[in-house]
Amino acid sequence: MPFWLLNQVFSQVLQRPACGYPTPIVPVQFLGISARQVTSDASFRSASFSDTEHPRVLITGGLGQLGVGLAKLLRKRFGKDNVILSDIRKPSDHVFYSGPFIYSDILDYKNLREIVVNNRITWLIHYSALLSAVGEANVSLARAVNITGLHNVLDIATEHNLRLFVPSTIGAFGPSSPRNPAPDLCIQRPRTIYGVSKVHAELIGEYYHYRYGLDFRCLRYPGIISADTQPGGGTTDYAVQIFHDAIKSGKFQCYLKPDTRLPMMYIDDCLRATLEIMEASSDSLPMRTYNINAMSFTPEELAQEVVKHLPEFQVTYNVDAVRQAIADSWPMNFDDSNARKDWGWKHYYDLPELVTVMFSFHTSESRAAHA
Ligand code: AKB
């Protein structure tokens, strides 16, 4: 990383981004063996655990929207102590006492390598990233976290023979991509730093797979809707916030136009897809980056479904130009037929089930708060 960029990163007043990456501490990777020093071997190298052993999992950016839920799912399957959540933020008591938690900064290469070595990690789930809207507000931080951080993770995963999952997104497409639906392989010219960094992740991950044998696996997530964790700094976040506001005040002000159609998924489907692709046999993955999809709706359609549960609910629109432009450049729908064919992906939640489950979570929470 050039010094001018280092200085820029340090001198910025950093805002708290979404996916568990608040503050870069030491953006340096230059020591240690890089993937460039690994013998060239395009043949697939299986991870260092046998089929009968449990993987030892590290989740980076673990305090973002998805990490805690994924840790819970993986701990159920592989045992509590085999799944380590990590972040540079302080966890809540609940997170801290529910299983192993460790400080890790993906921009600190040695710190990350030490964690992988000391804990005998075999799977790495790389959730640290700045999302689309917050990335546009702080491009150099997004570049450092989403690109430099990923390089650290790729090199460490390659050196230590890890199975590596990196999420991509609908944001990896742009205005010149087919929008309804976007297939796995098509033109990708995103117009956000988030999208550019995700296309880079897809390409370099696949390159490391073919060049060094890295077991790289990547899913392009749609907008993810979660009940008990909040996203931060995304464009699809309105579809999470609407439930909080509906229960609290019966009203919601939406920053996207009523007819903005985007692909979406309930968090349980997303986390299960992640576990499934991580467990899939290498032979069932002719591709290393797959679209996954569940539903596709507009704010207006979501509001109509909310009204079925809360007849007095009212939505108003106050369009945010930045997020609207981002949404308008993204696919309206995703073609995930390859994931369904190759490794048996299927979603369980469509729009009515999603709204029902979100309402039952939020109403029981608000009842408990008022008890
Ligand atoms: C965002 O809105 O930035 C994310 C995404 C679709 O990747 N939720």
Short mmCIF file of C-alpha atoms and ligand atoms in Angstrom, two decimals:
data_model
loop_
_atom_site.label_atom_id
_atom_site.label_comp_id
_atom_site.label_asym_id
_atom_site.label_seq_id
_atom_site.Cartn_x
_atom_site.Cartn_y
_atom_site.Cartn_z
CA MET A 1 0.00 0.00 0.00
CA PRO A 2 1.54 3.36 -0.98
CA PHE A 3 2.35 5.81 1.83
CA TRP A 4 -0.05 8.44 0.57
CA LEU A 5 -2.90 6.00 0.95
CA LEU A 6 -1.72 4.84 4.35
CA ASN A 7 -1.69 8.43 5.52
CA GLN A 8 -5.10 9.03 4.08
CA VAL A 9 -6.52 5.98 5.85
CA PHE A 10 -5.03 7.00 9.18
CA SER A 11 -6.01 10.63 8.95
CA GLN A 12 -9.61 10.00 8.15
CA VAL A 13 -12.32 10.25 10.71
CA LEU A 14 -13.68 6.81 10.28
CA GLN A 15 -17.35 6.14 10.36
CA ARG A 16 -18.72 2.87 11.59
CA PRO A 17 -19.46 0.70 8.62
CA ALA A 18 -21.72 -2.26 8.29
CA CYS A 19 -20.12 -5.59 8.13
CA GLY A 20 -18.05 -5.58 11.26
CA TYR A 21 -15.23 -3.36 10.12
CA PRO A 22 -14.97 -0.13 12.05
CA THR A 23 -11.31 0.94 12.24
CA PRO A 24 -8.24 -0.22 10.37
CA ILE A 25 -5.37 -0.54 12.81
CA VAL A 26 -2.26 -1.60 10.91
CA PRO A 27 -2.77 -1.85 7.16
CA VAL A 28 0.44 -3.76 6.54
CA GLN A 29 0.96 -7.18 5.11
CA PHE A 30 4.44 -7.10 3.79
CA LEU A 31 6.05 -9.82 5.92
CA GLY A 32 5.65 -13.54 5.75
CA ILE A 33 5.16 -15.93 2.89
CA SER A 34 2.75 -14.67 0.28
CA ALA A 35 0.74 -16.80 -2.09
CA ARG A 36 3.30 -15.81 -4.68
CA GLN A 37 5.78 -18.02 -2.83
CA VAL A 38 3.50 -21.02 -2.75
CA THR A 39 4.50 -23.59 -5.36
CA SER A 40 2.47 -23.18 -8.48
CA ASP A 41 -0.02 -26.02 -8.45
CA ALA A 42 -3.38 -25.63 -10.07
CA SER A 43 -4.60 -28.99 -8.81
CA PHE A 44 -7.12 -28.79 -6.00
CA ARG A 45 -5.66 -29.22 -2.50
CA SER A 46 -8.18 -30.46 -0.01
CA ALA A 47 -8.39 -28.69 3.35
CA SER A 48 -6.40 -30.22 6.18
CA PHE A 49 -9.28 -31.88 8.00
CA SER A 50 -10.68 -35.27 7.11
CA ASP A 51 -14.37 -35.78 6.36
CA THR A 52 -14.97 -37.22 9.79
CA GLU A 53 -13.39 -34.29 11.65
CA HIS A 54 -15.06 -31.00 12.27
CA PRO A 55 -13.64 -27.92 10.60
CA ARG A 56 -12.16 -25.19 12.81
CA VAL A 57 -13.84 -22.01 11.61
CA LEU A 58 -12.85 -18.34 11.86
CA ILE A 59 -15.45 -15.70 10.95
CA THR A 60 -14.05 -12.21 10.25
CA GLY A 61 -16.27 -9.14 10.56
CA GLY A 62 -18.30 -11.28 12.94
CA LEU A 63 -20.32 -8.48 14.52
CA GLY A 64 -21.93 -7.36 11.27
CA GLN A 65 -25.37 -8.44 10.10
CA LEU A 66 -24.53 -12.09 9.44
CA GLY A 67 -21.66 -13.27 11.65
CA VAL A 68 -23.48 -14.00 14.89
CA GLY A 69 -26.24 -15.96 13.13
CA LEU A 70 -23.72 -17.95 11.10
CA ALA A 71 -21.67 -18.73 14.20
CA LYS A 72 -24.81 -20.04 15.89
CA LEU A 73 -25.63 -22.30 12.93
CA LEU A 74 -22.06 -23.58 12.57
CA ARG A 75 -21.67 -24.15 16.32
CA LYS A 76 -24.78 -26.30 16.31
CA ARG A 77 -23.25 -28.40 13.58
CA PHE A 78 -19.55 -28.46 14.50
CA GLY A 79 -19.48 -27.73 18.22
CA LYS A 80 -19.27 -24.46 20.08
CA ASP A 81 -15.50 -24.36 20.45
CA ASN A 82 -14.83 -25.04 16.77
CA VAL A 83 -16.26 -21.73 15.59
CA ILE A 84 -14.49 -18.46 16.46
CA LEU A 85 -16.17 -15.14 15.87
CA SER A 86 -13.83 -12.21 15.37
CA ASP A 87 -14.08 -8.48 14.96
CA ILE A 88 -12.32 -5.31 16.08
CA ARG A 89 -15.39 -4.13 17.93
CA LYS A 90 -16.34 -5.10 21.45
CA PRO A 91 -18.96 -7.85 21.55
CA SER A 92 -22.12 -7.68 23.64
CA ASP A 93 -22.27 -9.90 26.73
CA HIS A 94 -24.61 -12.21 24.88
CA VAL A 95 -22.16 -12.72 22.00
CA PHE A 96 -19.13 -12.92 24.25
CA TYR A 97 -20.60 -15.64 26.46
CA SER A 98 -22.15 -17.69 23.67
CA GLY A 99 -18.86 -19.01 22.25
CA PRO A 100 -15.25 -18.14 21.38
CA PHE A 101 -14.69 -14.51 20.40
CA ILE A 102 -11.35 -13.01 19.44
CA TYR A 103 -9.98 -9.65 18.34
CA SER A 104 -8.83 -9.75 14.75
CA ASP A 105 -7.99 -7.00 12.31
CA ILE A 106 -7.93 -8.17 8.71
CA LEU A 107 -5.60 -5.28 7.84
CA ASP A 108 -3.05 -6.64 10.29
CA TYR A 109 -1.56 -9.57 8.43
CA LYS A 110 0.49 -10.92 11.34
CA ASN A 111 -2.42 -10.72 13.76
CA LEU A 112 -4.62 -12.66 11.36
CA ARG A 113 -1.95 -15.25 10.63
CA GLU A 114 -1.33 -15.77 14.35
CA ILE A 115 -5.01 -16.44 14.95
CA VAL A 116 -5.17 -18.93 12.09
CA VAL A 117 -2.05 -20.77 13.30
CA ASN A 118 -2.78 -20.74 17.04
CA ASN A 119 -6.33 -21.93 16.57
CA ARG A 120 -5.59 -24.45 13.83
CA ILE A 121 -8.20 -22.84 11.59
CA THR A 122 -9.34 -24.83 8.54
CA TRP A 123 -12.29 -22.73 7.27
CA LEU A 124 -12.29 -18.96 7.00
CA ILE A 125 -15.53 -17.06 6.44
CA HIS A 126 -14.58 -13.56 5.43
CA TYR A 127 -17.44 -11.20 6.34
CA SER A 128 -15.47 -7.98 6.91
CA ALA A 129 -16.50 -5.37 4.34
CA LEU A 130 -17.95 -1.91 3.92
CA LEU A 131 -21.34 -2.08 2.19
CA SER A 132 -22.52 -0.08 -0.81
CA ALA A 133 -23.77 3.24 0.58
CA VAL A 134 -21.17 3.61 3.32
CA GLY A 135 -18.47 2.65 0.82
CA GLU A 136 -19.44 5.56 -1.41
CA ALA A 137 -19.16 7.86 1.61
CA ASN A 138 -15.62 6.64 2.34
CA VAL A 139 -14.02 5.23 -0.77
CA SER A 140 -10.45 4.98 0.54
CA LEU A 141 -11.53 3.07 3.64
CA ALA A 142 -13.68 0.78 1.48
CA ARG A 143 -10.71 0.20 -0.78
CA ALA A 144 -8.45 -0.62 2.18
CA VAL A 145 -10.89 -2.95 3.91
CA ASN A 146 -12.55 -4.58 0.90
CA ILE A 147 -9.45 -4.96 -1.27
CA THR A 148 -6.28 -4.83 0.88
CA GLY A 149 -7.99 -6.77 3.66
CA LEU A 150 -9.08 -9.41 1.17
CA HIS A 151 -5.51 -9.75 -0.11
CA ASN A 152 -4.34 -10.56 3.43
CA VAL A 153 -7.08 -13.13 3.82
CA LEU A 154 -6.32 -14.73 0.44
CA ASP A 155 -2.61 -15.04 1.17
CA ILE A 156 -3.16 -16.50 4.62
CA ALA A 157 -5.83 -18.90 3.35
CA THR A 158 -3.48 -20.06 0.59
CA GLU A 159 -0.46 -20.46 2.89
CA HIS A 160 -2.43 -22.41 5.46
CA ASN A 161 -4.51 -24.46 3.08
CA LEU A 162 -7.84 -23.11 4.29
CA ARG A 163 -11.27 -23.41 2.73
CA LEU A 164 -12.21 -19.76 2.16
CA PHE A 165 -15.69 -18.27 1.79
CA VAL A 166 -16.03 -14.71 0.54
CA PRO A 167 -19.52 -13.30 -0.02
CA SER A 168 -20.23 -11.34 -3.17
CA THR A 169 -23.46 -9.53 -3.95
CA ILE A 170 -25.99 -8.17 -6.43
CA GLY A 171 -23.77 -5.09 -6.09
CA ALA A 172 -21.15 -6.80 -8.28
CA PHE A 173 -23.35 -5.96 -11.28
CA GLY A 174 -23.86 -2.59 -12.90
CA PRO A 175 -26.07 -0.71 -15.34
CA SER A 176 -24.74 -2.60 -18.37
CA SER A 177 -25.48 -6.04 -16.81
CA PRO A 178 -28.69 -7.86 -17.70
CA ARG A 179 -31.09 -6.84 -14.90
CA ASN A 180 -34.04 -9.19 -15.02
CA PRO A 181 -32.60 -11.66 -14.31
CA ALA A 182 -28.81 -11.30 -13.97
CA PRO A 183 -27.14 -14.65 -14.80
CA ASP A 184 -23.94 -15.92 -13.18
CA LEU A 185 -21.80 -14.98 -16.13
CA CYS A 186 -22.40 -11.65 -17.82
CA ILE A 187 -21.00 -8.13 -18.11
CA GLN A 188 -20.02 -6.79 -14.67
CA ARG A 189 -19.25 -3.10 -14.64
CA PRO A 190 -20.46 -1.90 -11.21
CA ARG A 191 -20.37 1.82 -10.43
CA THR A 192 -19.68 1.59 -6.67
CA ILE A 193 -16.40 0.89 -4.88
CA TYR A 194 -18.27 -1.90 -3.07
CA GLY A 195 -19.20 -3.50 -6.39
CA VAL A 196 -15.73 -3.03 -7.86
CA SER A 197 -14.15 -4.63 -4.78
CA LYS A 198 -16.56 -7.57 -5.00
CA VAL A 199 -15.84 -8.20 -8.69
CA HIS A 200 -12.17 -8.08 -7.73
CA ALA A 201 -12.82 -10.60 -4.94
CA GLU A 202 -14.62 -12.97 -7.30
CA LEU A 203 -11.88 -12.79 -9.91
CA ILE A 204 -8.84 -12.95 -7.66
CA GLY A 205 -10.41 -15.71 -5.56
CA GLU A 206 -10.99 -17.77 -8.67
CA TYR A 207 -7.49 -16.93 -9.90
CA TYR A 208 -5.96 -18.20 -6.63
CA HIS A 209 -8.07 -21.31 -6.95
CA TYR A 210 -6.77 -22.13 -10.42
CA ARG A 211 -3.24 -20.83 -9.85
CA TYR A 212 -2.49 -22.01 -6.30
CA GLY A 213 -5.24 -24.53 -5.58
CA LEU A 214 -6.96 -22.32 -2.99
CA ASP A 215 -10.35 -23.78 -2.04
CA PHE A 216 -12.22 -20.54 -2.73
CA ARG A 217 -16.04 -20.50 -2.52
CA CYS A 218 -18.21 -17.47 -3.18
CA LEU A 219 -21.94 -16.74 -3.19
CA ARG A 220 -23.49 -13.59 -4.55
CA TYR A 221 -25.99 -12.63 -1.87
CA PRO A 222 -29.11 -10.59 -2.60
CA GLY A 223 -30.26 -8.04 0.02
CA ILE A 224 -30.44 -9.96 3.32
CA ILE A 225 -33.27 -9.40 5.77
CA SER A 226 -32.56 -10.24 9.38
CA ALA A 227 -34.71 -9.91 12.49
CA ASP A 228 -32.28 -9.59 15.38
CA THR A 229 -29.23 -8.05 13.70
CA GLN A 230 -29.02 -4.79 11.78
CA PRO A 231 -27.16 -4.21 8.57
CA GLY A 232 -25.42 -0.86 8.24
CA GLY A 233 -24.65 1.27 5.25
CA GLY A 234 -26.32 -0.83 2.58
CA THR A 235 -28.85 0.05 -0.10
CA THR A 236 -31.21 -2.83 0.65
CA ASP A 237 -31.36 -1.97 4.39
CA TYR A 238 -34.78 -0.31 4.03
CA ALA A 239 -36.25 -3.82 3.89
CA VAL A 240 -34.94 -4.46 7.42
CA GLN A 241 -35.70 -1.03 8.90
CA ILE A 242 -39.32 -1.12 7.73
CA PHE A 243 -40.13 -3.82 10.31
CA HIS A 244 -38.56 -1.94 13.22
CA ASP A 245 -40.45 1.25 12.33
CA ALA A 246 -43.73 -0.52 11.58
CA ILE A 247 -43.81 -2.13 15.02
CA LYS A 248 -42.55 0.97 16.82
CA SER A 249 -44.60 3.71 15.19
CA GLY A 250 -46.81 2.20 12.49
CA LYS A 251 -45.01 4.41 9.95
CA PHE A 252 -41.98 4.15 7.69
CA GLN A 253 -40.17 6.63 5.47
CA CYS A 254 -38.48 4.85 2.58
CA TYR A 255 -35.36 6.22 0.85
CA LEU A 256 -36.01 4.25 -2.38
CA LYS A 257 -38.81 4.88 -4.90
CA PRO A 258 -41.88 2.65 -4.45
CA ASP A 259 -41.23 0.68 -7.66
CA THR A 260 -37.52 -0.12 -7.07
CA ARG A 261 -37.28 -3.87 -7.52
CA LEU A 262 -34.37 -5.75 -5.91
CA PRO A 263 -33.59 -9.41 -5.14
CA MET A 264 -33.89 -10.25 -1.42
CA MET A 265 -33.52 -13.19 0.97
CA TYR A 266 -34.38 -14.04 4.57
CA ILE A 267 -31.25 -14.50 6.71
CA ASP A 268 -31.95 -18.15 7.56
CA ASP A 269 -31.88 -19.07 3.87
CA CYS A 270 -28.67 -17.07 3.39
CA LEU A 271 -26.84 -18.71 6.29
CA ARG A 272 -27.99 -22.18 5.28
CA ALA A 273 -26.78 -21.53 1.70
CA THR A 274 -23.41 -20.53 3.11
CA LEU A 275 -23.10 -23.70 5.16
CA GLU A 276 -24.25 -25.78 2.19
CA ILE A 277 -21.70 -24.40 -0.24
CA MET A 278 -18.96 -24.79 2.38
CA GLU A 279 -19.90 -28.44 2.85
CA ALA A 280 -20.39 -29.18 -0.85
CA SER A 281 -17.90 -31.58 -2.35
CA SER A 282 -15.42 -29.96 -4.65
CA ASP A 283 -16.70 -32.11 -7.53
CA SER A 284 -20.15 -30.54 -7.24
CA LEU A 285 -18.74 -27.05 -7.80
CA PRO A 286 -17.81 -26.55 -11.44
CA MET A 287 -17.99 -22.84 -10.70
CA ARG A 288 -16.56 -21.03 -7.67
CA THR A 289 -18.94 -18.03 -7.67
CA TYR A 290 -22.71 -18.57 -7.69
CA ASN A 291 -25.78 -16.33 -7.62
CA ILE A 292 -28.34 -17.33 -4.99
CA ASN A 293 -31.83 -15.91 -4.86
CA ALA A 294 -35.13 -16.26 -3.02
CA MET A 295 -37.54 -13.43 -3.89
CA SER A 296 -37.64 -10.07 -5.58
CA PHE A 297 -39.87 -7.18 -4.49
CA THR A 298 -40.35 -3.42 -4.48
CA PRO A 299 -40.86 -1.21 -1.37
CA GLU A 300 -44.50 -0.86 -2.41
CA GLU A 301 -45.01 -4.64 -2.56
CA LEU A 302 -43.27 -5.09 0.79
CA ALA A 303 -45.46 -2.39 2.34
CA GLN A 304 -48.61 -4.09 1.00
CA GLU A 305 -47.55 -7.31 2.69
CA VAL A 306 -46.83 -5.45 5.94
CA VAL A 307 -50.34 -3.94 5.84
CA LYS A 308 -51.78 -7.48 6.00
CA HIS A 309 -50.26 -7.73 9.50
CA LEU A 310 -50.68 -4.09 10.50
CA PRO A 311 -53.67 -2.54 8.70
CA GLU A 312 -52.94 1.01 9.93
CA PHE A 313 -49.33 0.94 8.59
CA GLN A 314 -48.34 3.94 6.47
CA VAL A 315 -45.32 4.35 4.22
CA THR A 316 -44.01 7.60 2.75
CA TYR A 317 -41.17 8.12 0.30
CA ASN A 318 -38.23 10.51 0.62
CA VAL A 319 -35.80 9.39 -2.05
CA ASP A 320 -32.08 9.43 -1.31
CA ALA A 321 -30.34 10.15 -4.63
CA VAL A 322 -27.18 8.16 -3.86
CA ARG A 323 -28.94 4.99 -2.77
CA GLN A 324 -31.55 5.27 -5.54
CA ALA A 325 -28.80 5.50 -8.17
CA ILE A 326 -27.11 2.44 -6.67
CA ALA A 327 -30.34 0.44 -6.62
CA ASP A 328 -31.16 1.46 -10.20
CA SER A 329 -27.83 0.01 -11.35
CA TRP A 330 -28.40 -3.37 -9.68
CA PRO A 331 -30.28 -6.43 -10.95
CA MET A 332 -34.01 -6.60 -10.28
CA ASN A 333 -33.80 -10.35 -10.16
CA PHE A 334 -31.14 -13.03 -9.98
CA ASP A 335 -30.84 -16.21 -12.04
CA ASP A 336 -29.59 -18.81 -9.56
CA SER A 337 -30.32 -21.89 -11.68
CA ASN A 338 -26.67 -23.05 -11.59
CA ALA A 339 -26.65 -23.13 -7.76
CA ARG A 340 -29.90 -25.09 -7.80
CA LYS A 341 -28.54 -27.54 -10.37
CA ASP A 342 -24.95 -27.98 -9.14
CA TRP A 343 -25.26 -28.21 -5.35
CA GLY A 344 -29.00 -28.36 -4.75
CA TRP A 345 -29.66 -24.82 -3.53
CA LYS A 346 -33.27 -24.01 -2.67
CA HIS A 347 -34.84 -21.21 -0.68
CA TYR A 348 -37.62 -21.71 1.88
CA TYR A 349 -38.84 -18.15 2.44
CA ASP A 350 -40.86 -16.13 -0.09
CA LEU A 351 -42.30 -12.68 0.65
CA PRO A 352 -45.36 -13.77 2.73
CA GLU A 353 -43.31 -16.14 4.92
CA LEU A 354 -40.61 -13.50 5.32
CA VAL A 355 -43.07 -10.87 6.54
CA THR A 356 -44.78 -13.34 8.87
CA VAL A 357 -41.51 -14.41 10.50
CA MET A 358 -40.27 -10.80 10.83
CA PHE A 359 -43.54 -9.76 12.46
CA SER A 360 -43.59 -12.64 14.88
CA PHE A 361 -40.02 -11.83 15.94
CA HIS A 362 -40.59 -8.11 16.37
CA THR A 363 -43.95 -8.40 18.10
CA SER A 364 -42.60 -10.90 20.63
CA GLU A 365 -39.57 -8.65 21.21
CA SER A 366 -41.73 -5.62 21.77
CA ARG A 367 -44.06 -7.60 24.08
CA ALA A 368 -41.02 -8.73 26.09
CA ALA A 369 -39.73 -5.13 26.29
CA HIS A 370 -43.07 -3.91 27.64
CA ALA A 371 -43.62 -6.81 30.06
C1 AKB B 1 -26.03 -3.48 0.27
O1 AKB B 1 -27.18 -3.03 0.12
O2 AKB B 1 -25.00 -2.82 0.10
C2 AKB B 1 -25.89 -4.94 0.60
C3 AKB B 1 -25.78 -5.76 -0.63
C4 AKB B 1 -26.94 -5.96 -1.50
O3 AKB B 1 -24.75 -6.27 -0.91
N1 AKB B 1 -26.99 -5.37 1.40
#
